[in-house]
Coordinates of C-alpha atoms in Angstrom, one line a residue:
M1 CA 26.6 -13.8 -4.3
N2 CA 27.8 -14.2 -0.7
S3 CA 25.7 -15.7 2.1
E4 CA 25.2 -12.3 3.7
K5 CA 23.6 -10.8 0.6
T6 CA 21.5 -14.0 0.1
T7 CA 20.2 -13.6 3.7
A8 CA 19.4 -9.9 3.1
A9 CA 17.4 -10.8 0.0
S10 CA 15.6 -13.8 1.4
R11 CA 14.9 -12.8 5.0
I12 CA 11.6 -11.0 4.2
Q13 CA 10.3 -14.1 2.4
E14 CA 10.5 -16.0 5.7
N15 CA 8.4 -13.3 7.6
P16 CA 5.0 -14.9 8.3
L17 CA 3.3 -11.4 8.2
E18 CA 0.7 -12.3 10.8
T19 CA 1.1 -9.8 13.6
R20 CA 1.8 -6.1 14.0
Q21 CA 5.4 -7.0 15.1
D22 CA 5.8 -9.0 11.8
L23 CA 4.8 -5.9 9.8
V24 CA 7.3 -3.7 11.9
R25 CA 10.0 -6.3 11.1
A26 CA 9.0 -6.3 7.4
L27 CA 9.5 -2.5 7.3
E28 CA 12.9 -2.9 8.9
Q29 CA 13.7 -5.7 6.4
L30 CA 12.7 -3.4 3.5
T31 CA 14.5 -0.3 4.8
A32 CA 17.7 -1.6 6.4
P33 CA 19.4 -2.4 3.1
L34 CA 18.9 1.3 2.1
R35 CA 21.1 2.7 4.9
P36 CA 24.4 2.6 3.0
L37 CA 22.6 4.1 -0.1
Y38 CA 22.0 7.6 1.4
S39 CA 24.1 10.5 0.4
P40 CA 26.6 12.0 3.0
G41 CA 24.1 14.7 4.0
G42 CA 21.2 12.2 4.1
A43 CA 19.0 14.1 1.6
R44 CA 19.3 11.7 -1.3
L45 CA 18.8 8.0 -1.7
I46 CA 20.9 6.5 -4.5
A47 CA 19.0 3.2 -5.0
G48 CA 20.5 2.5 -8.5
T49 CA 21.9 3.9 -11.7
T50 CA 19.1 3.5 -14.2
G51 CA 17.5 6.6 -15.5
A52 CA 14.1 8.2 -15.6
G53 CA 12.6 11.2 -17.4
Y54 CA 13.9 13.6 -14.8
P55 CA 17.5 14.2 -13.6
A56 CA 19.3 11.8 -11.3
K57 CA 19.4 14.3 -8.4
I58 CA 15.6 14.6 -8.5
A59 CA 15.3 10.8 -8.7
E60 CA 17.5 10.6 -5.6
M61 CA 15.2 13.0 -3.8
E62 CA 12.2 10.9 -4.8
G63 CA 13.8 7.8 -3.3
F64 CA 14.4 9.7 0.0
S65 CA 10.7 10.8 0.2
R66 CA 9.1 7.5 -0.7
V67 CA 10.7 5.7 2.3
L68 CA 8.7 8.1 4.5
W69 CA 5.4 6.4 3.4
G70 CA 6.4 3.5 5.6
L71 CA 8.3 5.4 8.4
V72 CA 5.6 7.9 9.1
P73 CA 3.0 5.3 10.1
L74 CA 5.6 3.5 12.2
L75 CA 6.2 6.7 14.2
M76 CA 2.4 7.4 14.4
G77 CA 2.0 4.0 16.1
G78 CA 4.7 4.9 18.7
G79 CA 7.5 3.0 17.0
D80 CA 10.9 4.2 15.9
S81 CA 13.4 3.6 13.2
G82 CA 17.2 3.7 13.2
L83 CA 16.8 5.7 10.0
W84 CA 14.9 8.6 11.5
E85 CA 17.8 10.8 12.6
L86 CA 19.3 10.3 9.2
I87 CA 15.9 11.4 7.7
L88 CA 15.8 14.5 9.8
D89 CA 19.3 15.4 8.7
G90 CA 18.2 14.8 5.1
I91 CA 15.3 17.2 5.6
R92 CA 17.6 19.8 7.1
H93 CA 20.0 19.6 4.3
G94 CA 17.6 19.0 1.5
T95 CA 15.6 22.2 2.3
D96 CA 18.6 24.4 3.0
P97 CA 19.4 26.6 -0.1
S98 CA 23.0 26.9 1.1
H99 CA 23.6 23.2 1.4
E100 CA 25.1 21.2 -1.5
E101 CA 22.3 18.6 -1.2
Y102 CA 19.5 21.2 -1.4
W103 CA 16.6 19.8 -3.3
G104 CA 16.3 22.8 -5.4
E105 CA 13.7 25.2 -6.8
V106 CA 10.9 23.3 -8.4
G107 CA 9.3 24.0 -11.8
D108 CA 5.8 23.5 -13.2
Y109 CA 4.7 19.8 -13.2
D110 CA 7.9 18.9 -11.4
Q111 CA 8.4 15.4 -10.0
R112 CA 9.4 17.0 -6.7
L113 CA 5.8 18.2 -6.4
V114 CA 4.8 14.5 -6.2
E115 CA 7.2 13.9 -3.4
M116 CA 6.0 16.7 -1.3
A117 CA 2.8 14.9 -0.4
V118 CA 4.3 12.6 2.2
F119 CA 5.7 15.6 4.0
G120 CA 2.3 17.2 4.2
F121 CA 1.0 13.9 5.6
A122 CA 3.8 13.8 8.2
L123 CA 3.3 17.4 9.3
A124 CA -0.3 16.6 10.0
A125 CA 0.2 13.2 11.6
I126 CA 3.5 13.4 13.5
P127 CA 4.5 17.1 14.0
E128 CA 6.3 16.2 17.2
R129 CA 8.7 14.0 15.2
I130 CA 9.2 15.9 12.0
W131 CA 8.6 19.5 12.9
A132 CA 9.4 20.0 16.6
P133 CA 13.0 18.6 16.3
L134 CA 13.9 21.4 13.8
T135 CA 15.2 24.8 14.8
P136 CA 13.1 27.8 13.8
Q137 CA 15.4 28.4 10.8
E138 CA 15.1 24.8 9.7
Q139 CA 11.4 25.0 10.1
D140 CA 11.4 28.0 7.8
H141 CA 13.4 26.2 5.2
L142 CA 11.1 23.2 5.2
Y143 CA 8.0 25.4 5.0
L144 CA 9.4 27.6 2.2
W145 CA 10.5 24.6 0.2
L146 CA 7.2 22.8 0.5
N147 CA 5.2 26.0 -0.2
Q148 CA 6.6 26.1 -3.7
I149 CA 3.7 23.7 -4.5
N150 CA 1.4 26.7 -4.2
A151 CA 3.2 28.5 -6.9
H152 CA 3.5 25.7 -9.5
P153 CA 0.7 23.8 -11.3
C154 CA 0.3 20.1 -10.9
Y155 CA -1.2 17.8 -13.6
D156 CA -5.0 17.8 -13.6
C157 CA -5.4 14.3 -12.2
N158 CA -4.4 12.6 -8.9
W159 CA -1.5 15.0 -8.7
L160 CA -3.9 17.7 -7.3
F161 CA -4.0 15.8 -4.1
F162 CA -0.3 16.5 -3.5
N163 CA -1.2 20.1 -3.1
V164 CA -4.1 19.1 -0.9
L165 CA -1.9 17.1 1.5
V166 CA 0.8 19.8 1.8
N167 CA -1.8 22.5 2.5
A168 CA -3.6 20.3 5.0
G169 CA -0.3 19.8 6.8
F170 CA 0.3 23.5 6.9
K171 CA -3.3 24.1 8.2
K172 CA -2.9 21.5 11.0
L173 CA 0.3 23.2 12.2
G174 CA -1.3 26.7 12.1
L175 CA 1.1 27.8 9.2
P176 CA 0.0 30.0 6.4
Y177 CA -1.6 27.9 3.6
D178 CA -3.4 28.4 0.3
A179 CA -7.0 27.9 1.3
E180 CA -8.3 28.8 -2.1
Q181 CA -6.1 26.3 -3.9
L182 CA -6.9 23.6 -1.3
E183 CA -10.6 24.0 -1.9
H184 CA -10.3 24.2 -5.6
N185 CA -8.4 21.0 -5.8
L186 CA -10.8 19.2 -3.5
R187 CA -13.7 20.3 -5.6
R188 CA -11.9 19.2 -8.7
M189 CA -11.9 15.6 -7.4
D190 CA -15.7 15.7 -7.7
D191 CA -15.3 16.3 -11.5
F192 CA -13.3 13.1 -11.7
Y193 CA -15.9 11.0 -9.8
L194 CA -17.8 8.5 -12.1
G195 CA -20.2 7.0 -9.5
E196 CA -20.3 3.6 -7.8
G197 CA -17.1 4.6 -6.0
W198 CA -15.1 5.0 -9.1
Y199 CA -12.9 7.9 -10.2
S200 CA -11.1 8.5 -13.4
D201 CA -7.5 9.7 -13.1
G202 CA -8.4 13.1 -14.6
I203 CA -11.1 14.0 -17.1
N204 CA -11.4 11.2 -19.6
G205 CA -8.6 9.4 -17.8
H206 CA -8.3 5.7 -17.0
S207 CA -9.7 3.9 -13.9
D208 CA -6.8 1.9 -12.8
Y209 CA -4.7 1.5 -9.6
Y210 CA -4.5 5.3 -9.4
V211 CA -8.1 5.1 -8.2
P212 CA -7.3 3.0 -5.1
F213 CA -3.7 3.8 -4.3
A214 CA -3.8 7.5 -5.1
I215 CA -7.2 9.2 -5.3
H216 CA -9.0 7.1 -2.7
Y217 CA -5.8 6.7 -0.6
Y218 CA -5.2 10.5 -0.3
G219 CA -8.9 11.1 0.2
L220 CA -9.0 8.8 3.1
L221 CA -5.9 10.3 4.6
Y222 CA -7.6 13.7 4.3
A223 CA -10.9 12.3 5.8
K224 CA -9.1 11.0 8.9
L225 CA -6.8 14.0 9.4
M226 CA -9.3 16.7 8.7
E227 CA -12.4 15.1 10.1
Q228 CA -13.0 17.9 12.6
E229 CA -12.1 20.8 10.2
D230 CA -14.0 19.4 7.1
P231 CA -16.6 16.8 8.4
E232 CA -18.8 16.8 5.3
R233 CA -16.1 16.2 2.8
S234 CA -14.5 13.6 5.1
R235 CA -17.9 11.8 5.2
L236 CA -18.1 12.0 1.4
F237 CA -14.6 10.5 0.9
K238 CA -15.4 7.7 3.3
E239 CA -18.8 6.9 1.6
R240 CA -17.2 6.8 -1.9
A241 CA -14.5 4.5 -0.5
R242 CA -17.1 2.2 1.0
L243 CA -18.8 1.9 -2.4
F244 CA -15.5 1.4 -4.1
A245 CA -14.4 -1.4 -1.7
A246 CA -17.3 -3.6 -2.9
E247 CA -15.9 -3.3 -6.5
F248 CA -12.2 -3.3 -5.8
I249 CA -12.3 -6.5 -3.7
T250 CA -13.1 -8.4 -6.9
W251 CA -9.6 -7.6 -8.2
F252 CA -8.0 -9.8 -5.6
A253 CA -7.5 -13.6 -5.8
A254 CA -7.7 -15.9 -2.8
D255 CA -3.9 -16.3 -2.7
G256 CA -3.3 -12.6 -2.2
S257 CA -2.4 -11.7 -5.8
A258 CA -4.2 -8.9 -7.5
L259 CA -4.9 -8.0 -11.1
P260 CA -2.0 -6.7 -13.1
Y261 CA -3.6 -3.9 -15.1
G262 CA -2.7 -0.4 -16.1
R263 CA 0.4 1.6 -15.5
S264 CA 2.7 2.1 -12.5
L265 CA 2.7 -1.6 -11.6
A266 CA 6.3 -1.3 -10.5
Y267 CA 4.8 0.1 -7.2
R268 CA 3.8 -3.6 -6.6
F269 CA 2.3 -4.0 -3.1
A270 CA 0.8 -0.5 -3.3
Q271 CA -2.0 -2.6 -4.9
S272 CA -3.3 -3.2 -1.3
A273 CA -2.7 0.3 0.0
F274 CA -6.3 1.2 -0.4
W275 CA -7.3 -1.4 2.2
S276 CA -4.8 0.1 4.7
A277 CA -6.3 3.5 4.2
Y278 CA -9.8 2.1 4.4
A279 CA -8.9 0.7 7.9
Y280 CA -7.0 3.9 8.9
A281 CA -10.0 6.1 8.1
E282 CA -12.4 3.7 9.9
V283 CA -14.7 3.3 6.9
E284 CA -17.7 1.2 7.8
G285 CA -18.5 -1.9 5.7
L286 CA -16.1 -4.8 5.5
P287 CA -15.0 -6.5 8.8
A288 CA -11.5 -5.7 10.1
G289 CA -10.5 -9.3 9.7
V290 CA -11.3 -9.2 5.9
I291 CA -9.3 -6.0 5.5
K292 CA -6.4 -7.4 7.4
G293 CA -6.5 -10.5 5.2
L294 CA -6.5 -8.5 2.0
V295 CA -3.4 -6.5 3.1
L296 CA -1.4 -9.3 4.6
R297 CA -2.1 -11.9 1.9
N298 CA -1.1 -9.4 -0.8
L299 CA 2.2 -8.6 1.1
R300 CA 2.9 -12.3 1.5
W301 CA 2.3 -12.9 -2.2
W302 CA 4.6 -10.1 -3.1
F303 CA 7.4 -11.1 -0.8
A304 CA 7.4 -14.6 -2.2
Q305 CA 8.3 -13.1 -5.6
P306 CA 12.0 -12.4 -6.7
I307 CA 11.5 -8.6 -6.6
F308 CA 14.7 -7.7 -4.7
D309 CA 18.3 -7.5 -5.7
G310 CA 21.0 -9.4 -3.9
N311 CA 21.3 -6.7 -1.2
G312 CA 17.5 -6.7 -0.5
V313 CA 16.8 -3.5 -2.4
L314 CA 13.5 -3.4 -4.4
T315 CA 14.0 -3.5 -8.1
I316 CA 12.0 -1.9 -11.0
G317 CA 9.6 -4.5 -12.5
Y318 CA 6.6 -6.5 -11.5
A319 CA 7.0 -10.2 -10.4
Y320 CA 10.8 -10.0 -11.2
P321 CA 13.3 -7.2 -12.1
N322 CA 12.2 -5.9 -15.5
L323 CA 12.9 -2.5 -17.1
V324 CA 11.0 -3.5 -20.3
M325 CA 7.6 -2.9 -18.6
A326 CA 8.7 0.3 -16.8
E327 CA 7.3 3.8 -17.2
N328 CA 9.5 6.7 -18.1
Y329 CA 9.0 8.0 -14.5
N330 CA 10.2 4.8 -12.9
A331 CA 13.5 5.7 -11.2
P332 CA 15.5 3.3 -9.0
G333 CA 13.8 4.6 -5.8
S334 CA 10.3 4.8 -7.3
P335 CA 9.2 1.3 -6.2
Y336 CA 9.3 2.4 -2.5
W337 CA 5.9 4.1 -3.1
A338 CA 4.7 0.5 -2.2
L339 CA 5.3 1.4 1.4
K340 CA 2.0 3.3 1.4
T341 CA 0.5 -0.1 2.3
F342 CA 2.3 0.0 5.7
L343 CA -0.3 2.5 7.1
P344 CA -1.6 -0.2 9.6
L345 CA 1.6 0.4 11.6
A346 CA -0.2 3.6 12.8
F347 CA -2.5 1.3 14.8
S348 CA -1.7 0.0 18.3
E349 CA -1.8 -3.7 19.1
E350 CA -5.3 -3.1 20.5
H351 CA -6.8 -1.8 17.2
P352 CA -9.3 -4.1 15.6
F353 CA -7.1 -4.5 12.6
W354 CA -4.6 -6.3 14.8
K355 CA -6.9 -7.9 17.4
E356 CA -9.4 -9.4 14.9
A357 CA -8.5 -12.8 13.3
E358 CA -7.5 -12.6 9.7
L359 CA -10.4 -13.7 7.5
P360 CA -10.5 -15.0 3.9
L361 CA -12.2 -13.2 1.1
P362 CA -16.0 -13.0 1.5
E363 CA -18.2 -14.7 -1.1
I364 CA -17.8 -12.7 -4.4
P365 CA -20.0 -13.2 -7.5
A366 CA -18.4 -15.2 -10.3
V367 CA -19.2 -12.2 -12.7
T368 CA -19.0 -8.6 -11.7
V369 CA -19.7 -5.8 -14.2
Q370 CA -17.8 -2.5 -13.5
Q371 CA -19.2 -0.1 -16.0
P372 CA -17.2 3.0 -14.9
A373 CA -13.9 1.1 -15.3
H374 CA -15.0 -0.6 -18.6
L375 CA -14.4 -4.0 -17.0
V376 CA -16.1 -7.3 -16.4
I377 CA -14.4 -9.3 -13.6
V378 CA -14.7 -13.0 -13.8
R379 CA -13.6 -15.4 -11.0
D380 CA -12.8 -19.1 -11.4
A381 CA -12.8 -20.2 -7.8
G382 CA -11.5 -23.7 -8.5
A383 CA -8.4 -22.4 -10.3
G384 CA -8.0 -19.4 -8.0
H385 CA -8.0 -17.3 -11.1
V386 CA -9.3 -13.7 -11.5
A387 CA -9.6 -12.1 -15.0
A388 CA -10.7 -8.6 -16.0
F389 CA -12.3 -8.4 -19.4
N390 CA -12.0 -5.0 -20.9
S391 CA -14.3 -3.2 -23.4
G392 CA -11.7 -0.5 -24.1
H393 CA -11.6 3.2 -23.7
L394 CA -12.6 6.2 -25.8
Y395 CA -9.5 8.1 -24.9
S396 CA -5.8 7.3 -24.8
N397 CA -2.7 8.8 -23.3
E398 CA 1.0 9.0 -24.1
H399 CA 2.3 6.8 -21.3
T400 CA 4.5 3.9 -22.1
H401 CA 2.8 0.8 -23.5
T402 CA -0.6 2.3 -23.3
S403 CA -2.2 -0.4 -25.6
A404 CA -0.7 -3.2 -23.7
K405 CA -1.6 -1.8 -20.3
Y406 CA -5.2 -0.6 -21.1
E407 CA -6.5 -2.2 -24.3
K408 CA -6.0 -5.9 -24.2
F409 CA -9.2 -7.9 -24.2
V410 CA -8.4 -9.5 -20.8
Y411 CA -6.0 -9.2 -17.9
S412 CA -5.3 -12.1 -15.6
T413 CA -3.9 -12.8 -12.1
G414 CA -2.7 -16.2 -13.4
F415 CA -1.1 -15.2 -16.7
G416 CA -0.3 -11.5 -16.2
F417 CA 0.0 -9.6 -19.5
S418 CA 2.8 -8.8 -21.9
V419 CA 4.3 -5.6 -23.3
P420 CA 6.0 -5.3 -26.6
R421 CA 9.8 -5.5 -26.7
A422 CA 10.0 -4.0 -30.2
E423 CA 7.9 -3.3 -33.3
W424 CA 8.9 -6.2 -35.6
G425 CA 6.8 -9.3 -35.8
L426 CA 4.7 -11.4 -33.4
S427 CA 7.6 -12.5 -31.1
Q428 CA 8.8 -8.9 -30.4
G429 CA 5.2 -7.7 -30.2
A430 CA 4.1 -10.3 -27.6
F431 CA 0.4 -9.8 -28.5
D432 CA -1.3 -11.9 -25.8
S433 CA -5.0 -11.3 -25.3
M434 CA -5.1 -9.0 -28.4
L435 CA -6.0 -9.0 -32.0
A436 CA -2.9 -7.7 -33.9
L437 CA -3.2 -6.5 -37.5
S438 CA -0.4 -5.9 -40.0
E439 CA -0.6 -4.7 -43.6
G440 CA -0.1 -7.9 -45.7
G441 CA 3.5 -9.1 -45.5
D442 CA 4.6 -5.9 -43.7
N443 CA 5.2 -7.6 -40.3
L444 CA 4.6 -4.4 -38.4
Y445 CA 1.5 -4.9 -36.2
R446 CA -1.1 -2.5 -34.9
V447 CA -3.5 -3.3 -32.0
R448 CA -6.4 -1.6 -30.3
R449 CA -5.3 1.7 -28.7
R450 CA -8.4 4.0 -28.7
N451 CA -12.0 3.0 -29.3
L452 CA -14.8 4.8 -31.2
E453 CA -17.4 2.8 -29.2
S454 CA -17.2 0.8 -26.0
E455 CA -20.1 -0.9 -24.2
I456 CA -20.9 -3.7 -21.8
T457 CA -24.1 -5.8 -21.6
D458 CA -23.8 -8.3 -18.8
N459 CA -20.8 -10.4 -19.6
V460 CA -20.6 -9.3 -23.3
L461 CA -18.2 -6.5 -24.2
R462 CA -18.3 -4.7 -27.5
S463 CA -15.9 -2.1 -29.0
V464 CA -15.3 -0.4 -32.3
W465 CA -11.7 0.6 -33.2
K466 CA -9.8 1.7 -36.3
P467 CA -6.1 0.8 -36.6
W468 CA -6.0 2.6 -40.0
A469 CA -8.4 5.1 -41.5
D470 CA -9.7 2.4 -43.9
V471 CA -9.9 -0.4 -41.4
E472 CA -12.7 -0.7 -38.9
V473 CA -12.9 -3.5 -36.3
Q474 CA -15.9 -4.4 -34.3
S475 CA -15.0 -6.7 -31.4
W476 CA -17.3 -8.7 -29.1
V477 CA -15.8 -10.6 -26.2
I478 CA -18.0 -13.1 -24.2
A479 CA -16.3 -13.1 -20.8
G480 CA -15.9 -16.3 -18.9
L481 CA -13.4 -18.7 -17.4
P482 CA -11.7 -20.9 -18.2
W483 CA -13.1 -20.3 -21.7
H484 CA -14.0 -17.0 -23.3
I485 CA -15.2 -16.2 -26.9
R486 CA -13.9 -13.4 -29.1
I487 CA -15.7 -12.3 -32.3
H488 CA -14.4 -9.7 -34.7
R489 CA -16.0 -8.0 -37.8
I490 CA -13.2 -6.5 -39.9
R491 CA -13.9 -4.1 -42.7
T492 CA -10.7 -3.4 -44.5
G493 CA -9.6 -1.4 -47.5
R494 CA -6.2 -3.1 -47.6
E495 CA -4.7 -6.6 -47.3
L496 CA -4.1 -7.6 -43.7
D497 CA -2.4 -10.3 -41.7
A498 CA -4.3 -11.0 -38.5
A499 CA -3.0 -12.7 -35.3
E500 CA -5.2 -13.5 -32.3
G501 CA -3.2 -14.2 -29.1
G502 CA -4.4 -16.2 -26.2
F503 CA -2.8 -16.1 -22.7
A504 CA 1.0 -16.0 -22.4
L505 CA 2.2 -19.0 -20.4
G506 CA 5.4 -19.2 -18.5
Q507 CA 7.6 -21.9 -20.1
E508 CA 10.7 -22.3 -17.9
T509 CA 9.6 -25.9 -17.1
E510 CA 8.8 -29.2 -18.9
R511 CA 6.3 -28.4 -21.6
E512 CA 3.6 -30.4 -23.5
E513 CA 1.9 -29.0 -26.6
R514 CA -0.5 -29.9 -29.3
I515 CA -1.0 -27.9 -32.5
G516 CA -3.6 -28.5 -35.1
K517 CA -4.9 -26.6 -38.1
E518 CA -7.7 -24.9 -36.0
G519 CA -6.2 -24.8 -32.5
A520 CA -3.2 -24.9 -30.3
V521 CA -2.7 -25.8 -26.6
V522 CA 0.3 -25.8 -24.4
S523 CA 0.8 -26.8 -20.7
T524 CA 3.6 -26.2 -18.3
A525 CA 3.9 -26.0 -14.5
W526 CA 2.3 -22.6 -14.7
G527 CA -1.0 -23.8 -16.2
T528 CA -2.6 -24.4 -19.6
S529 CA -3.3 -21.9 -22.4
G530 CA -5.0 -22.7 -25.7
V531 CA -6.9 -21.1 -28.6
Q532 CA -9.4 -22.7 -30.9
G533 CA -10.4 -21.1 -34.2
L534 CA -14.2 -21.0 -34.7
L535 CA -14.6 -18.8 -37.8
G536 CA -12.2 -17.3 -40.4
Y537 CA -8.8 -18.3 -39.0
R538 CA -6.5 -20.4 -41.2
K539 CA -3.7 -21.5 -38.9
A540 CA -2.8 -22.1 -35.3
E541 CA 0.7 -21.9 -34.0
L542 CA 2.8 -21.2 -30.9
I543 CA 4.6 -17.9 -30.7
W544 CA 7.7 -17.6 -28.6
P545 CA 7.7 -13.9 -27.3
N546 CA 10.9 -12.1 -26.6
A547 CA 12.2 -12.6 -23.1
N548 CA 11.0 -10.2 -20.3
T549 CA 7.8 -9.1 -22.2
N550 CA 5.5 -10.8 -19.7
L551 CA 5.0 -9.3 -16.2
L552 CA 4.8 -12.6 -14.3
R553 CA 7.3 -14.9 -16.2
P554 CA 10.5 -13.9 -18.0
R555 CA 10.0 -16.5 -20.7
T556 CA 6.6 -17.4 -22.2
V557 CA 4.9 -19.3 -25.0
L558 CA 1.8 -17.8 -26.7
P559 CA -0.9 -19.9 -28.5
T560 CA -2.0 -17.8 -31.5
L561 CA -4.4 -18.0 -34.4
T562 CA -3.5 -16.3 -37.8
A563 CA -5.3 -15.4 -41.0
S564 CA -4.7 -13.4 -44.1
L565 CA -7.5 -11.0 -45.2
A566 CA -8.1 -9.4 -48.6
P567 CA -9.9 -6.1 -48.8
G568 CA -13.5 -6.5 -47.9
I569 CA -15.5 -7.6 -44.8
H570 CA -14.4 -10.6 -42.7
W571 CA -15.5 -12.3 -39.6
L572 CA -13.1 -14.0 -37.2
A573 CA -14.1 -15.9 -34.1
S574 CA -12.2 -17.9 -31.5
A575 CA -12.5 -19.7 -28.2
V576 CA -9.7 -18.9 -25.8
Y577 CA -8.7 -21.1 -22.9
G578 CA -6.7 -20.2 -19.8
D579 CA -6.3 -22.1 -16.5
P580 CA -3.3 -21.4 -14.3
A581 CA -4.1 -24.5 -12.3
G582 CA -4.6 -26.6 -15.5
A583 CA -1.2 -28.4 -15.4
Y584 CA -1.1 -31.2 -12.8
A585 CA 2.1 -32.7 -11.4
K586 CA 2.2 -36.5 -11.2
D587 CA 5.3 -38.5 -10.9
N588 CA 7.2 -35.3 -11.8
R589 CA 5.5 -35.1 -15.2
F590 CA 3.3 -32.3 -16.4
F591 CA 0.4 -33.0 -18.7
M592 CA -2.4 -31.1 -20.4
T593 CA -5.9 -31.0 -19.3
K594 CA -7.3 -34.0 -21.2
D595 CA -8.5 -33.1 -24.7
V596 CA -8.9 -29.5 -23.7
L597 CA -9.6 -28.2 -27.2
E598 CA -11.8 -31.1 -28.2
Q599 CA -14.2 -30.5 -25.4
S600 CA -17.3 -28.4 -26.1
P601 CA -16.5 -25.3 -24.0
E602 CA -19.3 -24.2 -21.8
A603 CA -18.9 -20.7 -23.1
L604 CA -19.9 -21.9 -26.6
L605 CA -23.2 -23.1 -25.4
N606 CA -24.1 -19.4 -25.1
V607 CA -23.0 -18.5 -28.7
R608 CA -24.9 -19.8 -31.8
F609 CA -23.3 -19.4 -35.2
E610 CA -25.8 -19.4 -38.0
R611 CA -25.6 -18.5 -41.7
D612 CA -26.5 -14.9 -41.4
T613 CA -26.3 -14.2 -37.6
I614 CA -24.4 -14.9 -34.5
T615 CA -26.6 -15.1 -31.4
V616 CA -25.1 -14.6 -28.0
L617 CA -26.9 -15.3 -24.7
T618 CA -25.5 -13.1 -22.0
S619 CA -25.0 -14.1 -18.3
G620 CA -28.1 -12.0 -17.5
G621 CA -30.2 -14.0 -19.9
R622 CA -30.4 -11.4 -22.6
E623 CA -30.0 -12.3 -26.3
I624 CA -27.6 -10.3 -28.5
I625 CA -28.0 -10.9 -32.2
I626 CA -25.1 -9.9 -34.4
A627 CA -26.0 -9.6 -38.1
M628 CA -23.3 -11.1 -40.4
D629 CA -24.1 -8.9 -43.4
Y630 CA -21.2 -10.2 -45.5
I631 CA -18.4 -12.7 -45.3
S632 CA -15.7 -12.5 -48.0

């Protein structure tokens, strides 16, 4: 790698990201490496050669559009970009049916419908920069190409907002628009609303980052742009965002990192886009300095990660380039949806977002129950660790790695989570924060994917799931940090091998470990992870998952408990330890938290194992009594 490429990849890591000018410079640092990747006519961005579920030409149009999420706010704030004339040429050519780079006629549920949204935003926000420079014929071409969204259905989820933004842009410009479809799609969002600020991404959908960086984000764009035309709905979107902000802030750690959870994590710093839209729409509630800190710390955290290639182009992955965790719709240009976070560039230097001093996170409770999202968020302030404990969902979907992204018992800012590399054995499966079950000796494991029951009482989460028709698992998780407790009642009609995984720990450093019959603990520079069998397990061991299965670290080690179960009813219980600050450097040596698995974990003080019952005392002071009707 030559020094010029090294500079291109590392320059943004040196950006302090403190002022508006720093953010302008960051956008330039992100987009300048893209200039040579545009097609001759400017209508396509060829960011790489990996494939997605749609053709390369559509993926290249996607890359073109996603850059606009950063450039449009820059122009809104009076700035300019050396790319803009190229962008205008790309729009001229991409919407001209006679040009070889024409973006084409779209179909139902087409990826290009997704990419139209930013054009609608731009038409409403900067018509003088995107509409006025076009000739009347070029304007017709752009309008007709975008208006295809009114003739083709979008998926019944956050996608409906793409139609909303296009029609809002048409309306602001005084162009013909589909008022009926616009109103229908806005009303449909009410059907997705769960209360307390939460949406699901469609009926029975998940509540993941598509709530903040899609549904709320687009709703706040609409609220700001259409405040005069639709004041009541604008007020409603802002009020829901205000409620959601109090919940979503718990997903962020003091260092700027946010919970890795759900799908589309390749969009990376879109994690904080909600806060940018919150400020843009002038939602009342949190001080400007707190919002500013949330956005800038998250960007700093991300730009400190190795997420760029040698030329400074964003890669597919999470904390490093990684196609293993990608969705089928992650094309080379897809990660540039992260530029949605750059919305504060629409503000002048005099805006409170830029004038107010950056503030740290406000005081946040150690335990927060988020019923609509099926989550309990626990914070360990001393370790800077945030974990989301998950009671599971009653419905599933067909997205890649659904079980890994939505059904683990816990998700962590310090340890991330892992996705399976393949289907054979514990190393390929990488079953961190899961109970994995295999038919005896078969070595093909099943995990929780869809639940028959899911409930939360204070910090105690319960689910019922069936990996086979004749196997039923009831799982209780007593949420806490650094320890949490898991209890399972397994009724099986077949022989099973069981494996309970703790937190996956990065292991590219000096390592210390201890393995006993009932527990295993391991420490590296990235922290300490351990498991302790309390009931039913026969063996503790360290599993070495396949490379690139974890989102945060390419190579990990995974403390795991195992057992073999005959047909009948069995009880398994474990204490799981995770502390990303639990390895201390002294004289360049790493060592484990002293006697970590021999200590009586505080979490165990709230769980009492008796002959016929297990009694759990919740964080709210309630007793949950679990009857142990039979132990084989």
